[in-house]
Amino acid sequence: MLNIIDRAKNIENEIINWRRELHQIPEVGLNLPQTAKYITAQLDKMGIEYHTLVKGNAIVGLIKGNGKGKTIGLRADIDGLPVKEETGLDFQSTNGNMHACGHDGHAAILLGAAKILNENRDKFRGNVKLLFQPGEEYPGGAKPMIEEGAMESPKVDAVMGLHLGNLGKGIPTGKIGVCYGAMMAAVDVMHIKIKGKGAHGAYPHQSIDPIVIASEVVLALQTIVSREINPVEPAVVSVTRIEGGFNHNIIPDIVEIQGTIRTLNESTRHRIAKRIEEIVKGITMAHGGSYEYKYEYCYPALVNSEEFTKTFVESAKKIVSEEDIVEMKTPVMGAEDMSFFLREAPGTFFYLSNPREIDGQYYPHHNPKFDIDESQLWKGVALVLQGTIDWLNKN
Ligand SMILES: [Zn+2]
Ligand SMILES: [Zn+2]
C-alpha cells in the first residue's frame, strides 16, 4: 500500500519550489512558452511521456499503470494574468504579469501528483492523463485542447481538477469545497449595436435617436431574468458597457451595448440568447431604427458528476477529516473552462482553500497582493492522488 499522505509530504519542498519557480515566470493567455518549457523539463526529469497541443502551449502527459483499465484526466490550468505584482515576496514576478489566481500552485500540484503516480505505476491499473492547460483566464484553453484530441487516445473516462486560493468565507483555510452537480455558471457575452439616424440635438424630429432606443433596450433586458425565468433558477443578464455620442448638441447614429450573461443550464442559456435579440428587434423596430446582434457563447456551466464526486469525497476522507470537507449547496455565478472537460467526461472540480495574508489581510483573486498558502499544497497533491488511485482501481 502506498502511504499517500507521507509521500506527498516527503516531496513538499519540491512542490513549493516548482510553485515558486513558476511564480516568477507568469505568462498570459494561449502564449506560455516559458511555462510550457518549465513543465516539460520537469516531466523529462521524471521520465514521463507527453506531447504538446495549442501550438506548444498545452501539455498532455501520459502515465500508464499496471494493466488494462480506464483513463482519468487530471487538469491544471497554468496561465497567469496581466497584473503587476505587489506582494513583495522574495520570488515575486518581475516580468509585468502575475500568477494572481493561484494557477502556479495548480501546476505544482499536478507535477507533484505526476511524480508520485509515475513512481508507483504498479499501484494502479489504467492510465493517468496530465492536462496542463493554458488560457483559462482568457480566451479559453480547454476547448482548443479538446478539439486537438486531448481527450482521445487513450480516451479519457473521467476528469478531475481543483482551484486554490481565497474562496470566500464559505470555505475556511485548509478546508476543501465539493459540489454534487452544477457548481459554476456558463458565461456568455452579448454585443448589441443600435443604429439610428444622427441629427442636431435641437431638432430631434429629424433623427432616429439611438440613445433613447438603447435606454429602452437596457431597461427591457432587465425583465428577462425578473419576469421570464423561474425565480428559483439562478440567471444573470448584466449590461456592463454602453457607449454612444460625441457632444451635447449631436444625436449620434449608433449606440453600442455589451453585457454578460450567466446561466446554469443549456436551455435557459439558449432561451436568453434568443430573448435578447427579440427584445432588441422589437424596440428598435418600434422606433424605426435597426440593429446588429451577436451572442458569444464562451464557457459552458461547470457541472460535476454526482457519482464521481461521491467517490472523490470517500477518497478525500482518507486525507482530511470529515469536518474539513464542506459541501457547496449553491453554485456560484463565476465561470471556469474546466467545464469543457467536464462536458466530455464525468468528474469533479473541487476547491482547496489556502489564502495567505499580505500586510495583514487576505486579498481577492486577481489582486496585485493575492497570495496562496504553500503549506497546503501537499494536501492538494494527496487529494488528487487518492482520488485518482481509488477511482482507477475501482473502475
Ligand atoms: Zn482567475
Ligand atoms: Zn483561476
mmCIF file of C-alpha atoms and ligand atoms in Angstrom:
data_model
loop_
_atom_site.group_PDB
_atom_site.id
_atom_site.type_symbol
_atom_site.label_atom_id
_atom_site.label_comp_id
_atom_site.label_asym_id
_atom_site.label_seq_id
_atom_site.Cartn_x
_atom_site.Cartn_y
_atom_site.Cartn_z
ATOM 1 C CA MET A 1 0.000 0.000 0.000
ATOM 2 C CA LEU A 2 1.145 3.490 -0.810
ATOM 3 C CA ASN A 3 1.060 5.914 2.105
ATOM 4 C CA ILE A 4 -0.206 8.875 0.152
ATOM 5 C CA ILE A 5 -0.010 11.487 2.909
ATOM 6 C CA ASP A 6 3.611 10.574 3.687
ATOM 7 C CA ARG A 7 4.611 10.535 0.023
ATOM 8 C CA ALA A 8 3.046 13.932 -0.640
ATOM 9 C CA LYS A 9 4.641 15.434 2.491
ATOM 10 C CA ASN A 10 8.011 13.933 1.510
ATOM 11 C CA ILE A 11 8.121 15.988 -1.662
ATOM 12 C CA GLU A 12 6.619 19.125 -0.105
ATOM 13 C CA ASN A 13 9.799 21.174 -0.648
ATOM 14 C CA GLU A 14 9.911 20.158 -4.281
ATOM 15 C CA ILE A 15 6.247 21.125 -4.781
ATOM 16 C CA ILE A 16 6.832 24.525 -3.175
ATOM 17 C CA ASN A 17 9.939 25.010 -5.311
ATOM 18 C CA TRP A 18 8.010 24.283 -8.539
ATOM 19 C CA ARG A 19 5.366 26.771 -7.448
ATOM 20 C CA ARG A 20 7.953 29.478 -6.711
ATOM 21 C CA GLU A 21 9.830 28.958 -9.952
ATOM 22 C CA LEU A 22 6.599 29.116 -11.943
ATOM 23 C CA HIS A 23 5.520 32.143 -9.914
ATOM 24 C CA GLN A 24 8.492 34.069 -11.286
ATOM 25 C CA ILE A 25 7.639 33.472 -14.944
ATOM 26 C CA PRO A 26 3.887 34.090 -15.306
ATOM 27 C CA GLU A 27 2.563 34.269 -18.855
ATOM 28 C CA VAL A 28 -0.925 35.013 -20.106
ATOM 29 C CA GLY A 29 -3.498 33.616 -22.497
ATOM 30 C CA LEU A 30 -2.526 30.974 -25.004
ATOM 31 C CA ASN A 31 1.095 32.013 -25.305
ATOM 32 C CA LEU A 32 3.051 30.402 -22.479
ATOM 33 C CA PRO A 33 6.430 29.393 -23.958
ATOM 34 C CA GLN A 34 8.498 29.672 -20.755
ATOM 35 C CA THR A 35 5.851 27.997 -18.618
ATOM 36 C CA ALA A 36 5.473 25.112 -21.068
ATOM 37 C CA LYS A 37 9.245 24.742 -21.274
ATOM 38 C CA TYR A 38 9.495 24.626 -17.494
ATOM 39 C CA ILE A 39 6.779 21.984 -17.139
ATOM 40 C CA THR A 40 8.094 19.769 -19.949
ATOM 41 C CA ALA A 41 11.588 19.965 -18.417
ATOM 42 C CA GLN A 42 10.171 18.584 -15.136
ATOM 43 C CA LEU A 43 8.295 15.819 -16.990
ATOM 44 C CA ASP A 44 11.540 14.958 -18.827
ATOM 45 C CA LYS A 45 13.348 14.636 -15.488
ATOM 46 C CA MET A 46 10.594 12.350 -14.220
ATOM 47 C CA GLY A 47 10.690 10.298 -17.427
ATOM 48 C CA ILE A 48 7.014 10.916 -18.194
ATOM 49 C CA GLU A 49 5.934 10.810 -21.850
ATOM 50 C CA TYR A 50 3.974 13.800 -23.170
ATOM 51 C CA HIS A 51 3.041 15.740 -26.268
ATOM 52 C CA THR A 52 2.062 19.351 -26.706
ATOM 53 C CA LEU A 53 -1.059 20.946 -28.210
ATOM 54 C CA VAL A 54 -2.276 24.515 -28.879
ATOM 55 C CA LYS A 55 0.996 25.476 -30.621
ATOM 56 C CA GLY A 56 3.166 24.066 -27.846
ATOM 57 C CA ASN A 57 1.327 25.885 -25.035
ATOM 58 C CA ALA A 58 -0.669 22.930 -23.677
ATOM 59 C CA ILE A 59 0.985 19.755 -22.418
ATOM 60 C CA VAL A 60 -0.644 16.332 -22.312
ATOM 61 C CA GLY A 61 1.307 13.760 -20.306
ATOM 62 C CA LEU A 62 0.546 10.061 -20.008
ATOM 63 C CA ILE A 63 1.328 7.670 -17.148
ATOM 64 C CA LYS A 64 0.417 4.039 -17.771
ATOM 65 C CA GLY A 65 -0.481 1.973 -14.734
ATOM 66 C CA ASN A 66 -0.239 -1.742 -14.127
ATOM 67 C CA GLY A 67 -2.611 -3.474 -16.539
ATOM 68 C CA LYS A 68 -5.651 -2.502 -18.543
ATOM 69 C CA GLY A 69 -8.148 -0.117 -17.075
ATOM 70 C CA LYS A 70 -9.824 3.237 -17.510
ATOM 71 C CA THR A 71 -8.160 6.594 -18.060
ATOM 72 C CA ILE A 72 -8.523 9.566 -15.750
ATOM 73 C CA GLY A 73 -7.572 13.087 -16.830
ATOM 74 C CA LEU A 74 -6.048 15.436 -14.247
ATOM 75 C CA ARG A 75 -6.329 19.060 -15.258
ATOM 76 C CA ALA A 76 -4.286 22.047 -14.099
ATOM 77 C CA ASP A 77 -4.599 25.492 -15.635
ATOM 78 C CA ILE A 78 -1.188 27.137 -15.890
ATOM 79 C CA ASP A 79 -1.774 30.734 -17.090
ATOM 80 C CA GLY A 80 -1.237 33.982 -15.205
ATOM 81 C CA LEU A 81 -2.718 37.475 -15.520
ATOM 82 C CA PRO A 82 -1.544 40.850 -16.857
ATOM 83 C CA VAL A 83 -1.347 42.229 -13.304
ATOM 84 C CA LYS A 84 1.720 43.912 -11.832
ATOM 85 C CA GLU A 85 2.586 42.022 -8.644
ATOM 86 C CA GLU A 86 2.819 43.879 -5.316
ATOM 87 C CA THR A 87 3.184 41.022 -2.832
ATOM 88 C CA GLY A 88 6.810 41.807 -2.014
ATOM 89 C CA LEU A 89 7.594 38.056 -1.949
ATOM 90 C CA ASP A 90 11.226 37.007 -2.477
ATOM 91 C CA PHE A 91 10.131 35.161 -5.588
ATOM 92 C CA GLN A 92 7.803 37.893 -6.846
ATOM 93 C CA SER A 93 7.304 38.122 -10.600
ATOM 94 C CA THR A 94 9.282 40.805 -12.376
ATOM 95 C CA ASN A 95 8.007 40.387 -15.938
ATOM 96 C CA GLY A 96 4.862 42.528 -15.540
ATOM 97 C CA ASN A 97 2.489 39.548 -15.331
ATOM 98 C CA MET A 98 1.381 37.783 -12.189
ATOM 99 C CA HIS A 99 0.127 34.414 -11.004
ATOM 100 C CA ALA A 100 -2.704 36.233 -9.241
ATOM 101 C CA CYS A 101 -5.157 33.325 -9.351
ATOM 102 C CA GLY A 102 -3.014 30.513 -7.921
ATOM 103 C CA HIS A 103 -2.527 28.632 -11.192
ATOM 104 C CA ASP A 104 1.190 28.320 -10.331
ATOM 105 C CA GLY A 105 0.007 26.206 -7.383
ATOM 106 C CA HIS A 106 -2.263 24.124 -9.639
ATOM 107 C CA ALA A 107 0.670 23.331 -11.944
ATOM 108 C CA ALA A 108 2.920 22.457 -8.968
ATOM 109 C CA ILE A 109 0.253 20.164 -7.510
ATOM 110 C CA LEU A 110 -0.147 18.339 -10.815
ATOM 111 C CA LEU A 111 3.632 17.959 -11.147
ATOM 112 C CA GLY A 112 3.738 16.518 -7.617
ATOM 113 C CA ALA A 113 0.902 14.094 -8.317
ATOM 114 C CA ALA A 114 2.554 13.108 -11.624
ATOM 115 C CA LYS A 115 5.874 12.385 -9.934
ATOM 116 C CA ILE A 116 4.352 10.139 -7.277
ATOM 117 C CA LEU A 117 2.000 8.372 -9.712
ATOM 118 C CA ASN A 118 4.873 7.707 -12.092
ATOM 119 C CA GLU A 119 6.961 6.191 -9.280
ATOM 120 C CA ASN A 120 4.035 3.995 -8.253
ATOM 121 C CA ARG A 121 2.706 2.729 -11.567
ATOM 122 C CA ASP A 122 2.380 -0.754 -10.062
ATOM 123 C CA LYS A 123 -0.190 0.531 -7.547
ATOM 124 C CA PHE A 124 -2.969 1.300 -10.019
ATOM 125 C CA ARG A 125 -4.387 -0.002 -13.259
ATOM 126 C CA GLY A 126 -5.401 2.032 -16.305
ATOM 127 C CA ASN A 127 -3.901 5.376 -17.275
ATOM 128 C CA VAL A 128 -3.492 8.874 -15.952
ATOM 129 C CA LYS A 129 -3.514 11.714 -18.400
ATOM 130 C CA LEU A 130 -1.977 15.009 -17.293
ATOM 131 C CA LEU A 131 -3.737 18.019 -18.784
ATOM 132 C CA PHE A 132 -1.672 21.205 -18.358
ATOM 133 C CA GLN A 133 -3.957 23.865 -19.813
ATOM 134 C CA PRO A 134 -3.200 27.411 -20.995
ATOM 135 C CA GLY A 135 -5.630 30.320 -21.330
ATOM 136 C CA GLU A 136 -8.126 29.643 -18.547
ATOM 137 C CA GLU A 137 -8.494 33.333 -17.672
ATOM 138 C CA TYR A 138 -8.963 34.141 -21.336
ATOM 139 C CA PRO A 139 -9.560 33.291 -24.138
ATOM 140 C CA GLY A 140 -10.114 29.640 -23.080
ATOM 141 C CA GLY A 141 -7.631 26.801 -23.495
ATOM 142 C CA ALA A 142 -9.723 23.733 -22.668
ATOM 143 C CA LYS A 143 -11.784 23.931 -25.856
ATOM 144 C CA PRO A 144 -8.835 24.037 -28.289
ATOM 145 C CA MET A 145 -7.138 21.224 -26.327
ATOM 146 C CA ILE A 146 -10.231 19.052 -26.707
ATOM 147 C CA GLU A 147 -10.568 19.958 -30.389
ATOM 148 C CA GLU A 148 -6.951 18.883 -30.895
ATOM 149 C CA GLY A 149 -7.624 15.499 -29.283
ATOM 150 C CA ALA A 150 -6.559 15.905 -25.642
ATOM 151 C CA MET A 151 -9.415 13.658 -24.503
ATOM 152 C CA GLU A 152 -8.653 10.887 -27.058
ATOM 153 C CA SER A 153 -6.114 8.057 -27.426
ATOM 154 C CA PRO A 154 -6.453 6.898 -24.816
ATOM 155 C CA LYS A 155 -9.978 8.164 -24.382
ATOM 156 C CA VAL A 156 -10.425 9.952 -21.044
ATOM 157 C CA ASP A 157 -13.217 8.349 -18.965
ATOM 158 C CA ALA A 158 -13.216 10.797 -16.041
ATOM 159 C CA VAL A 159 -11.636 14.135 -15.177
ATOM 160 C CA MET A 160 -10.608 15.882 -12.005
ATOM 161 C CA GLY A 161 -9.300 19.351 -11.218
ATOM 162 C CA LEU A 162 -9.084 21.806 -8.356
ATOM 163 C CA HIS A 163 -8.851 25.510 -7.602
ATOM 164 C CA LEU A 164 -6.758 27.011 -4.822
ATOM 165 C CA GLY A 165 -6.931 30.381 -3.164
ATOM 166 C CA ASN A 166 -9.230 32.770 -1.403
ATOM 167 C CA LEU A 167 -12.570 31.109 -1.841
ATOM 168 C CA GLY A 168 -14.612 33.264 0.476
ATOM 169 C CA LYS A 169 -15.969 32.735 3.967
ATOM 170 C CA GLY A 170 -17.805 29.590 2.897
ATOM 171 C CA ILE A 171 -14.590 27.585 2.779
ATOM 172 C CA PRO A 172 -12.071 28.495 5.526
ATOM 173 C CA THR A 173 -8.331 27.909 5.043
ATOM 174 C CA GLY A 174 -7.307 24.277 4.844
ATOM 175 C CA LYS A 175 -10.792 23.022 4.050
ATOM 176 C CA ILE A 176 -11.985 21.679 0.746
ATOM 177 C CA GLY A 177 -15.207 22.578 -1.041
ATOM 178 C CA VAL A 178 -17.069 19.984 -3.052
ATOM 179 C CA CYS A 179 -20.248 20.242 -5.074
ATOM 180 C CA TYR A 180 -22.546 17.493 -6.351
ATOM 181 C CA GLY A 181 -23.853 18.942 -9.604
ATOM 182 C CA ALA A 182 -23.941 22.457 -11.069
ATOM 183 C CA MET A 183 -21.091 24.401 -9.435
ATOM 184 C CA MET A 184 -20.269 27.365 -11.668
ATOM 185 C CA ALA A 185 -22.177 29.270 -14.322
ATOM 186 C CA ALA A 186 -21.908 29.435 -18.066
ATOM 187 C CA VAL A 187 -20.510 32.780 -19.149
ATOM 188 C CA ASP A 188 -21.520 34.436 -22.408
ATOM 189 C CA VAL A 189 -21.246 37.913 -23.887
ATOM 190 C CA MET A 190 -23.857 39.955 -25.763
ATOM 191 C CA HIS A 191 -22.830 42.544 -28.326
ATOM 192 C CA ILE A 192 -25.601 44.909 -29.481
ATOM 193 C CA LYS A 193 -25.389 47.807 -31.910
ATOM 194 C CA ILE A 194 -28.417 50.103 -32.043
ATOM 195 C CA LYS A 195 -28.457 52.016 -35.317
ATOM 196 C CA GLY A 196 -30.481 55.211 -35.626
ATOM 197 C CA LYS A 197 -30.045 58.401 -37.587
ATOM 198 C CA GLY A 198 -27.880 61.234 -36.335
ATOM 199 C CA ALA A 199 -29.079 64.861 -36.233
ATOM 200 C CA HIS A 200 -28.707 68.170 -34.398
ATOM 201 C CA GLY A 201 -29.649 67.858 -30.730
ATOM 202 C CA ALA A 202 -32.100 70.756 -31.125
ATOM 203 C CA TYR A 203 -34.001 69.004 -33.951
ATOM 204 C CA PRO A 204 -34.762 65.507 -32.579
ATOM 205 C CA HIS A 205 -37.642 65.074 -35.057
ATOM 206 C CA GLN A 206 -35.021 64.810 -37.804
ATOM 207 C CA SER A 207 -33.253 61.950 -36.012
ATOM 208 C CA ILE A 208 -33.851 58.355 -35.047
ATOM 209 C CA ASP A 209 -32.320 58.626 -31.598
ATOM 210 C CA PRO A 210 -30.289 55.503 -30.743
ATOM 211 C CA ILE A 211 -29.703 56.763 -27.189
ATOM 212 C CA VAL A 212 -33.419 56.690 -26.400
ATOM 213 C CA ILE A 213 -33.775 53.303 -28.104
ATOM 214 C CA ALA A 214 -30.764 51.927 -26.206
ATOM 215 C CA SER A 215 -32.195 53.208 -22.917
ATOM 216 C CA GLU A 216 -35.415 51.285 -23.535
ATOM 217 C CA VAL A 217 -33.440 48.215 -24.516
ATOM 218 C CA VAL A 218 -31.354 48.308 -21.311
ATOM 219 C CA LEU A 219 -34.474 48.540 -19.150
ATOM 220 C CA ALA A 220 -36.378 45.889 -21.112
ATOM 221 C CA LEU A 221 -33.454 43.453 -20.805
ATOM 222 C CA GLN A 222 -33.937 43.538 -17.029
ATOM 223 C CA THR A 223 -37.270 41.770 -17.426
ATOM 224 C CA ILE A 224 -35.743 38.599 -18.903
ATOM 225 C CA VAL A 225 -34.489 37.393 -15.536
ATOM 226 C CA SER A 226 -37.118 39.118 -13.371
ATOM 227 C CA ARG A 227 -40.221 38.160 -15.425
ATOM 228 C CA GLU A 228 -39.348 35.227 -17.682
ATOM 229 C CA ILE A 229 -37.005 32.912 -15.771
ATOM 230 C CA ASN A 230 -38.254 30.794 -12.901
ATOM 231 C CA PRO A 231 -37.286 32.785 -9.766
ATOM 232 C CA VAL A 232 -35.683 29.731 -8.152
ATOM 233 C CA GLU A 233 -33.308 29.320 -11.070
ATOM 234 C CA PRO A 234 -30.159 31.466 -10.964
ATOM 235 C CA ALA A 235 -29.506 33.599 -14.055
ATOM 236 C CA VAL A 236 -27.829 36.957 -14.664
ATOM 237 C CA VAL A 237 -28.186 39.438 -17.512
ATOM 238 C CA SER A 238 -25.949 42.440 -16.788
ATOM 239 C CA VAL A 239 -25.442 45.346 -19.171
ATOM 240 C CA THR A 240 -21.866 46.335 -18.447
ATOM 241 C CA ARG A 241 -20.929 48.727 -21.209
ATOM 242 C CA ILE A 242 -22.882 51.343 -23.125
ATOM 243 C CA GLU A 243 -21.239 53.749 -25.482
ATOM 244 C CA GLY A 244 -22.504 56.378 -27.902
ATOM 245 C CA GLY A 245 -22.499 60.074 -28.665
ATOM 246 C CA PHE A 246 -19.953 62.838 -29.080
ATOM 247 C CA ASN A 247 -21.227 66.098 -27.707
ATOM 248 C CA HIS A 248 -24.183 67.861 -26.027
ATOM 249 C CA ASN A 249 -25.746 69.026 -29.303
ATOM 250 C CA ILE A 250 -25.350 65.940 -31.506
ATOM 251 C CA ILE A 251 -27.710 62.985 -31.612
ATOM 252 C CA PRO A 252 -25.411 60.093 -32.672
ATOM 253 C CA ASP A 253 -26.001 57.386 -35.272
ATOM 254 C CA ILE A 254 -25.050 54.415 -33.179
ATOM 255 C CA VAL A 255 -25.038 53.209 -29.585
ATOM 256 C CA GLU A 256 -23.187 50.072 -28.595
ATOM 257 C CA ILE A 257 -24.229 47.870 -25.692
ATOM 258 C CA GLN A 258 -22.310 44.995 -24.181
ATOM 259 C CA GLY A 259 -23.026 42.716 -21.284
ATOM 260 C CA THR A 260 -22.509 39.390 -19.581
ATOM 261 C CA ILE A 261 -24.957 36.521 -19.267
ATOM 262 C CA ARG A 262 -24.608 33.806 -16.620
ATOM 263 C CA THR A 263 -26.742 30.686 -16.558
ATOM 264 C CA LEU A 264 -26.643 27.191 -15.115
ATOM 265 C CA ASN A 265 -28.409 25.173 -17.769
ATOM 266 C CA GLU A 266 -28.253 24.992 -21.520
ATOM 267 C CA SER A 267 -31.945 25.533 -22.224
ATOM 268 C CA THR A 268 -32.053 28.777 -20.206
ATOM 269 C CA ARG A 269 -28.815 29.834 -21.864
ATOM 270 C CA HIS A 270 -30.232 29.439 -25.372
ATOM 271 C CA ARG A 271 -33.549 30.964 -24.356
ATOM 272 C CA ILE A 272 -31.869 34.125 -23.021
ATOM 273 C CA ALA A 273 -29.753 34.418 -26.177
ATOM 274 C CA LYS A 274 -32.939 34.337 -28.253
ATOM 275 C CA ARG A 275 -34.969 36.651 -25.999
ATOM 276 C CA ILE A 276 -32.305 39.380 -26.001
ATOM 277 C CA GLU A 277 -32.490 39.563 -29.770
ATOM 278 C CA GLU A 278 -36.307 39.578 -29.797
ATOM 279 C CA ILE A 279 -36.358 42.490 -27.330
ATOM 280 C CA VAL A 280 -33.713 44.441 -29.246
ATOM 281 C CA LYS A 281 -35.523 43.807 -32.523
ATOM 282 C CA GLY A 282 -38.938 44.798 -31.196
ATOM 283 C CA ILE A 283 -37.797 48.044 -29.588
ATOM 284 C CA THR A 284 -35.581 49.198 -32.463
ATOM 285 C CA MET A 285 -38.336 48.408 -34.963
ATOM 286 C CA ALA A 286 -40.885 50.352 -32.927
ATOM 287 C CA HIS A 287 -38.679 53.432 -33.222
ATOM 288 C CA GLY A 288 -37.674 52.994 -36.847
ATOM 289 C CA GLY A 289 -34.078 52.020 -36.114
ATOM 290 C CA SER A 290 -32.115 48.875 -36.884
ATOM 291 C CA TYR A 291 -29.631 46.719 -35.016
ATOM 292 C CA GLU A 292 -26.772 44.268 -35.133
ATOM 293 C CA TYR A 293 -26.620 41.475 -32.586
ATOM 294 C CA LYS A 294 -24.037 38.888 -31.684
ATOM 295 C CA TYR A 295 -24.330 36.421 -28.829
ATOM 296 C CA GLU A 296 -20.957 34.970 -27.989
ATOM 297 C CA TYR A 297 -21.078 31.585 -26.276
ATOM 298 C CA CYS A 298 -17.979 31.456 -24.041
ATOM 299 C CA TYR A 299 -17.656 28.844 -21.245
ATOM 300 C CA PRO A 300 -20.473 26.367 -20.509
ATOM 301 C CA ALA A 301 -21.716 25.774 -16.951
ATOM 302 C CA LEU A 302 -19.439 23.641 -14.790
ATOM 303 C CA VAL A 303 -21.404 20.589 -13.714
ATOM 304 C CA ASN A 304 -19.839 17.903 -11.536
ATOM 305 C CA SER A 305 -20.869 14.268 -11.746
ATOM 306 C CA GLU A 306 -22.722 13.320 -8.580
ATOM 307 C CA GLU A 307 -21.412 9.762 -8.705
ATOM 308 C CA PHE A 308 -17.789 10.717 -9.307
ATOM 309 C CA THR A 309 -17.963 13.394 -6.602
ATOM 310 C CA LYS A 310 -19.265 10.831 -4.088
ATOM 311 C CA THR A 311 -16.309 8.545 -4.862
ATOM 312 C CA PHE A 312 -13.936 11.506 -4.577
ATOM 313 C CA VAL A 313 -15.348 12.535 -1.191
ATOM 314 C CA GLU A 314 -14.788 8.986 0.115
ATOM 315 C CA SER A 315 -11.164 9.242 -1.061
ATOM 316 C CA ALA A 316 -10.775 12.743 0.389
ATOM 317 C CA LYS A 317 -11.837 11.457 3.839
ATOM 318 C CA LYS A 318 -8.613 9.413 3.872
ATOM 319 C CA ILE A 319 -6.613 12.648 3.572
ATOM 320 C CA VAL A 320 -8.588 15.244 5.534
ATOM 321 C CA SER A 321 -11.087 14.983 8.362
ATOM 322 C CA GLU A 322 -14.785 14.919 7.569
ATOM 323 C CA GLU A 323 -15.230 18.410 9.073
ATOM 324 C CA ASP A 324 -12.730 19.734 6.562
ATOM 325 C CA ILE A 325 -14.959 18.740 3.642
ATOM 326 C CA VAL A 326 -17.534 21.453 3.018
ATOM 327 C CA GLU A 327 -20.423 20.774 0.676
ATOM 328 C CA MET A 328 -21.275 23.761 -1.513
ATOM 329 C CA LYS A 329 -25.050 23.707 -1.681
ATOM 330 C CA THR A 330 -25.433 26.615 -4.064
ATOM 331 C CA PRO A 331 -23.466 27.295 -7.233
ATOM 332 C CA VAL A 332 -21.529 30.488 -7.868
ATOM 333 C CA MET A 333 -22.049 32.640 -10.962
ATOM 334 C CA GLY A 334 -18.329 32.814 -11.752
ATOM 335 C CA ALA A 335 -17.051 30.627 -14.576
ATOM 336 C CA GLU A 336 -14.220 28.163 -15.303
ATOM 337 C CA ASP A 337 -13.346 26.455 -18.549
ATOM 338 C CA MET A 338 -12.743 23.165 -16.727
ATOM 339 C CA SER A 339 -16.416 22.906 -17.698
ATOM 340 C CA PHE A 340 -15.425 21.891 -21.247
ATOM 341 C CA PHE A 341 -13.529 18.852 -19.927
ATOM 342 C CA LEU A 342 -16.463 18.006 -17.654
ATOM 343 C CA ARG A 343 -18.767 18.080 -20.652
ATOM 344 C CA GLU A 344 -16.622 15.417 -22.321
ATOM 345 C CA ALA A 345 -16.300 13.089 -19.330
ATOM 346 C CA PRO A 346 -17.829 12.852 -15.842
ATOM 347 C CA GLY A 347 -15.716 14.069 -12.967
ATOM 348 C CA THR A 348 -15.326 16.676 -10.322
ATOM 349 C CA PHE A 349 -13.808 20.085 -9.722
ATOM 350 C CA PHE A 350 -13.152 20.989 -6.102
ATOM 351 C CA TYR A 351 -11.785 23.887 -4.098
ATOM 352 C CA LEU A 352 -8.862 23.741 -1.704
ATOM 353 C CA SER A 353 -8.933 26.918 0.340
ATOM 354 C CA ASN A 354 -5.466 28.333 1.061
ATOM 355 C CA PRO A 355 -5.391 32.138 1.021
ATOM 356 C CA ARG A 356 -2.330 33.775 2.543
ATOM 357 C CA GLU A 357 -2.282 37.210 4.151
ATOM 358 C CA ILE A 358 -0.147 40.006 2.771
ATOM 359 C CA ASP A 359 0.221 43.093 5.003
ATOM 360 C CA GLY A 360 -2.266 41.637 7.470
ATOM 361 C CA GLN A 361 -5.106 40.932 5.091
ATOM 362 C CA TYR A 362 -6.399 38.460 2.564
ATOM 363 C CA TYR A 363 -6.611 39.881 -0.928
ATOM 364 C CA PRO A 364 -9.005 38.556 -3.561
ATOM 365 C CA HIS A 365 -8.059 36.665 -6.693
ATOM 366 C CA HIS A 366 -6.606 38.832 -9.494
ATOM 367 C CA ASN A 367 -5.439 41.436 -6.950
ATOM 368 C CA PRO A 368 -1.743 42.528 -7.091
ATOM 369 C CA LYS A 369 -1.406 41.331 -3.452
ATOM 370 C CA PHE A 370 -3.092 37.941 -3.868
ATOM 371 C CA ASP A 371 -1.123 35.021 -2.423
ATOM 372 C CA ILE A 372 -1.587 31.345 -1.604
ATOM 373 C CA ASP A 373 -0.512 29.426 1.494
ATOM 374 C CA GLU A 374 2.112 26.945 0.327
ATOM 375 C CA SER A 375 1.742 24.762 3.432
ATOM 376 C CA GLN A 376 -1.494 23.405 1.900
ATOM 377 C CA LEU A 377 -0.003 22.351 -1.431
ATOM 378 C CA TRP A 378 0.976 18.824 -0.299
ATOM 379 C CA LYS A 379 -2.692 18.344 0.605
ATOM 380 C CA GLY A 380 -3.729 19.160 -2.956
ATOM 381 C CA VAL A 381 -1.291 16.522 -4.206
ATOM 382 C CA ALA A 382 -2.545 13.945 -1.694
ATOM 383 C CA LEU A 383 -6.207 14.600 -2.556
ATOM 384 C CA VAL A 384 -5.589 14.289 -6.285
ATOM 385 C CA LEU A 385 -3.511 11.112 -5.779
ATOM 386 C CA GLN A 386 -6.030 9.409 -3.526
ATOM 387 C CA GLY A 387 -8.941 10.326 -5.779
ATOM 388 C CA THR A 388 -7.088 9.091 -8.855
ATOM 389 C CA ILE A 389 -5.803 5.781 -7.484
ATOM 390 C CA ASP A 390 -9.101 4.883 -5.793
ATOM 391 C CA TRP A 391 -11.133 5.655 -8.907
ATOM 392 C CA LEU A 392 -8.821 3.768 -11.268
ATOM 393 C CA ASN A 393 -8.707 0.685 -9.048
ATOM 394 C CA LYS A 394 -12.460 0.705 -8.555
ATOM 395 C CA ASN A 395 -13.374 1.050 -12.242
HETATM 396 ZN ZN ZN B 1 -8.697 33.769 -12.138
HETATM 397 ZN ZN ZN B 2 -8.252 30.688 -11.578
#
